[in-house]
Structures are given as structure tokens and as C-alpha cells.
Tab-separated table of C-alpha atoms in Angstrom:
chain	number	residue	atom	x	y	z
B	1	UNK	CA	101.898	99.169	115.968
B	2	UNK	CA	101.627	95.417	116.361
B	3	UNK	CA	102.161	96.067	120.257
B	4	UNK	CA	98.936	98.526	119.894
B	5	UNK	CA	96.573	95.783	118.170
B	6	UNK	CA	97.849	93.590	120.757
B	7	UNK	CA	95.578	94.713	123.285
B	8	UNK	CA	92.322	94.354	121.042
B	9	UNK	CA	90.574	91.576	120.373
B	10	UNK	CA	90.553	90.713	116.484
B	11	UNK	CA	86.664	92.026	116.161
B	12	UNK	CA	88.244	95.017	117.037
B	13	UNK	CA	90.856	95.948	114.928
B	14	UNK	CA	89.503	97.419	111.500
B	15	UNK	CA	89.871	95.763	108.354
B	16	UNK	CA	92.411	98.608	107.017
B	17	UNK	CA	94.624	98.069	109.954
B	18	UNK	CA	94.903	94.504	109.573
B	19	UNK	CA	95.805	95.027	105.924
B	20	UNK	CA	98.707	97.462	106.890
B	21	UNK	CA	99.983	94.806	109.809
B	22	UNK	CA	99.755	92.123	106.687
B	23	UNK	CA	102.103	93.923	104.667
B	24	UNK	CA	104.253	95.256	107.807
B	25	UNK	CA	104.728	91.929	108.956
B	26	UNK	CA	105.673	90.638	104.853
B	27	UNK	CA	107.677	93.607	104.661
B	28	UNK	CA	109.348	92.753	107.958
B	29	UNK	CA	110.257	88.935	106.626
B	30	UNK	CA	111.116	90.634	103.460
B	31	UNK	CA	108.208	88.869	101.600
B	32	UNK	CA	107.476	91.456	98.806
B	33	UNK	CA	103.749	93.069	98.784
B	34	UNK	CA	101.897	91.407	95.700
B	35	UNK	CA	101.575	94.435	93.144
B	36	UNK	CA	100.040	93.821	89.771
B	37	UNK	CA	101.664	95.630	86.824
B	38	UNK	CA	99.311	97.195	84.729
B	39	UNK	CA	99.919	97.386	80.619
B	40	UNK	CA	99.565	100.843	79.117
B	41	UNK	CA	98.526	100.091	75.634
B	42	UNK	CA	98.572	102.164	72.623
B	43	UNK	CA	96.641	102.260	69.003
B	44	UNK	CA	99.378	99.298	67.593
B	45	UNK	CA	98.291	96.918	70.622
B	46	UNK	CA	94.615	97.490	71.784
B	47	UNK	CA	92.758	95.102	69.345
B	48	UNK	CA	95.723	92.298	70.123
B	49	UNK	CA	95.601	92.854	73.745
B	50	UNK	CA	91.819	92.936	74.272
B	51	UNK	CA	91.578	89.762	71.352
B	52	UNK	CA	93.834	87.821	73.869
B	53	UNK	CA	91.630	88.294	77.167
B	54	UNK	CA	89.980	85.251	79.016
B	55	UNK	CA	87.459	87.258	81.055
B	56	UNK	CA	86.355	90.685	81.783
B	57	UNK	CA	88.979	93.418	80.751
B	58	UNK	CA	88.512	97.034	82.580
B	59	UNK	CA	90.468	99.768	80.175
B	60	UNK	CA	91.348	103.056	82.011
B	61	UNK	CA	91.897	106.044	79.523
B	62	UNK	CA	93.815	108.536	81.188
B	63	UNK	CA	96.203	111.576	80.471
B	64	UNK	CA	99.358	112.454	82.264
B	65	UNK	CA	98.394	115.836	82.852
B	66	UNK	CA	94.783	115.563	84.430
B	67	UNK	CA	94.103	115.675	87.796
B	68	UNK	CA	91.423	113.575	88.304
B	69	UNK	CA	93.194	110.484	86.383
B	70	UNK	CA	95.977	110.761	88.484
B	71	UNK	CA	93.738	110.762	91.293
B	72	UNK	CA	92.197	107.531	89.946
B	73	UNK	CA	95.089	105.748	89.203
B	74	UNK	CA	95.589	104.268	92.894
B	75	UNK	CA	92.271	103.065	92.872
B	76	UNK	CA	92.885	100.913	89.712
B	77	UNK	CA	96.016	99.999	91.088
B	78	UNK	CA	93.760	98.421	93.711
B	79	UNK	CA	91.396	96.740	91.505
B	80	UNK	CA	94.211	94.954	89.206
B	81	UNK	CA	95.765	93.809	93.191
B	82	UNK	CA	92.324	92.823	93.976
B	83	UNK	CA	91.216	90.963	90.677
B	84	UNK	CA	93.940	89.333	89.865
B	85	UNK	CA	92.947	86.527	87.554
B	86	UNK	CA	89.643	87.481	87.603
B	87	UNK	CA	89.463	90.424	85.407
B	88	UNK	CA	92.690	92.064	83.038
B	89	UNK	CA	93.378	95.344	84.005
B	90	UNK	CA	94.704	98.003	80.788
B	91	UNK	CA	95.497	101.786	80.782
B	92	UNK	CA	95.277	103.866	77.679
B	93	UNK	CA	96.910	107.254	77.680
B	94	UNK	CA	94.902	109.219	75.375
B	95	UNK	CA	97.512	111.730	74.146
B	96	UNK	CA	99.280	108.449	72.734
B	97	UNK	CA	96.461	106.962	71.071
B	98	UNK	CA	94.462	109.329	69.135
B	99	UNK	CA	92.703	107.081	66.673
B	100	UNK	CA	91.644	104.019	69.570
B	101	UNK	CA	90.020	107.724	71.549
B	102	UNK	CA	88.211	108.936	68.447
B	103	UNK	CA	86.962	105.156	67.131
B	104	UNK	CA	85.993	104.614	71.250
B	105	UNK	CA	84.178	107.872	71.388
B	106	UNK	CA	86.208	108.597	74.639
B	107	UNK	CA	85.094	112.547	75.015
B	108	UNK	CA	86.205	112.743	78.557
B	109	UNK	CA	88.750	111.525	81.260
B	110	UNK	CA	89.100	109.604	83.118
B	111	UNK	CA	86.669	107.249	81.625
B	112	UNK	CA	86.768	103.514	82.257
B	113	UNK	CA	85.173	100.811	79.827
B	114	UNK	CA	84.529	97.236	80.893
B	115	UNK	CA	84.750	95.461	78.002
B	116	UNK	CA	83.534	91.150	77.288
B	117	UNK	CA	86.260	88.955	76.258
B	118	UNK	CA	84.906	89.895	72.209
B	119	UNK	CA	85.759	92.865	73.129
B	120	UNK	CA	82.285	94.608	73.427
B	121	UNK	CA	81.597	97.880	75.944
B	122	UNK	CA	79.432	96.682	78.987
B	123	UNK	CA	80.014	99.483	80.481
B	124	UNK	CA	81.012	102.855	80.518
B	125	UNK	CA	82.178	105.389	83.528
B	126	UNK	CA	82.987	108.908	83.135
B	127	UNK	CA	85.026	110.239	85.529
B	128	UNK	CA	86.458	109.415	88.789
B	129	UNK	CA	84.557	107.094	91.102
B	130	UNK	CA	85.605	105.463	94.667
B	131	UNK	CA	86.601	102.112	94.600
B	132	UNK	CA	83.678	100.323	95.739
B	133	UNK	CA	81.885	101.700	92.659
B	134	UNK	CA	84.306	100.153	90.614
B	135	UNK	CA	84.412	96.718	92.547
B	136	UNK	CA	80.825	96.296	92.919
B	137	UNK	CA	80.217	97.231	88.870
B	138	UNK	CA	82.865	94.356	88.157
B	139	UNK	CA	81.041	91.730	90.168
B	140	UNK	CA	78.219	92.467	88.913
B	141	UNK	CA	79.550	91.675	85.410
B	142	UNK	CA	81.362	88.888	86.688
B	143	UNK	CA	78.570	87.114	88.524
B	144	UNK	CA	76.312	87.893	85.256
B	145	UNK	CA	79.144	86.034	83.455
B	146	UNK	CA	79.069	83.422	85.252
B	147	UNK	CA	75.116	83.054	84.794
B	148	UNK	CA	76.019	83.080	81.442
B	149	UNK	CA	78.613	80.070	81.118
B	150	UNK	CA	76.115	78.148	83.488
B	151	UNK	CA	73.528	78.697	81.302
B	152	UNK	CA	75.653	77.356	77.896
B	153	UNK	CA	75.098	80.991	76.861
């Protein structure tokens, strides 16, 4: 592959491939690829979790058995990568925490909140989106944030 891209200039050579020849070539020096573990909470350790946030926090409710969450759950894998430090990343599997999925109001899943660091929804998304969708609705929060602390809000 790297002989390939080789033979292209770098305006060439798409942004995807130059990801994959990233990680190839850490892979190859046996640098490990940087993946973010994200915390499945429950009912016991919602409040805490979301209490002890320093910036946005993104809360995917999912279930085991549907399709569409597990179809998701890549794409939030790439957000917690992505945002690292910038925004906490939390999955709640709703067939383990009844009472946090009837005091949300969560009637369908995959839904994702974006929550303050109080802990208040600023947003809400029902069902699956792509990941752009999801990036561009955290930096809009973000960059509202910011506006915010610049503002002594």
C-alpha cells in the first residue's frame, strides 16, 4: 500500500487513506492505535458520573439486541477517539437501567443526549445518524460554550 501512495502526490491521496497508512505505519513500529474506552454506566452511577464532567458529556442509550445501536456504536467509538478531552463520552444500556430510561424519557433507541456539565439535555437525537451529524452538533455546543466562558456567562 505505502508503495501505491508512493506514486501520488500528497493532494492526492484521500484523507481516509492517509489515516489507514497512519495506523499501518504505528502498527508496523508497534505503536498502539489510540482507542478511547468508553464507560457503560448504569442507574447506581449516572448522577456521579455526569456530576464529575468538566465539559460537554454525549450519553448513548443503547440495547444489546437492536440493530441500529449496534450499528451506531462504531461511530461513537469515533467521536470518543476524536474528542478526546474535549467532550466525555458514556453508554447506557437500557435493559440495565430501567429507572435512569423512564426518569430520561428515553422512548426509543438509539437515542443520544448531549448533556452541560450540570447535567442539563442540550440536545436530543433519536436514532442513528452518520458521524458528521454527530461531530458537527458537538461543535456547535462546544463553540457555543466557549462563547459562553468568554462572555463570564
Amino acid at each position: 500500500l505505502s508503495m501505491f501512495v508512493a506514486d501520488f502526490a500528497p493532494a492526492q491521496v484521500g484523507n481516509r487513506l492517509r489515516t489507514i497508512l497512519a495506523q499501518s505505519k504505528a502498527q508496523a513500529v508497534g505503536a498502539p492505535v489510540k482507542t478511547v474506552k468508553i464507560r457503560v454506566l448504569d442507574d447506581k452511577d449516572y448522577a456521579e458520573a455526569i456530576k464529575g464532567a468538566k465539559t460537554l458529556v454525549l450519553v448513548d442509550f443503547y440495547a444489546d439486541w437492536c440493530g441500529p445501536c449496534r450499528k451506531l456504536s462504531p461511530t461513537i467509538q469515533k467521536l470518543a477517539d476524536q474528542y478526546d478531552g474535549k467532550v466525555v463520552i458514556f453508554k447506557v444500556n437500557v435493559d440495565k437501567a430501567p429507572s435512569l430510561v423512564r426518569n430520561l424519557a428515553i422512548d426509543s433507541i438509539p437515542t443520544v443526549l448531549i448533556l452541560n456539565q450540570t447535567g442539563e439535555v442540550l440536545e436530543r437525537l433519536v436514532g442513528p445518524f452518520d458521524l458528521d451529524t454527530y461531530k458537527g452538533r458537538l461543535d456547535q455546543h462546544l463553540k457555543e460554550q466557549e462563547a459562553k466562558k468568554k462572555t463570564g456567562q
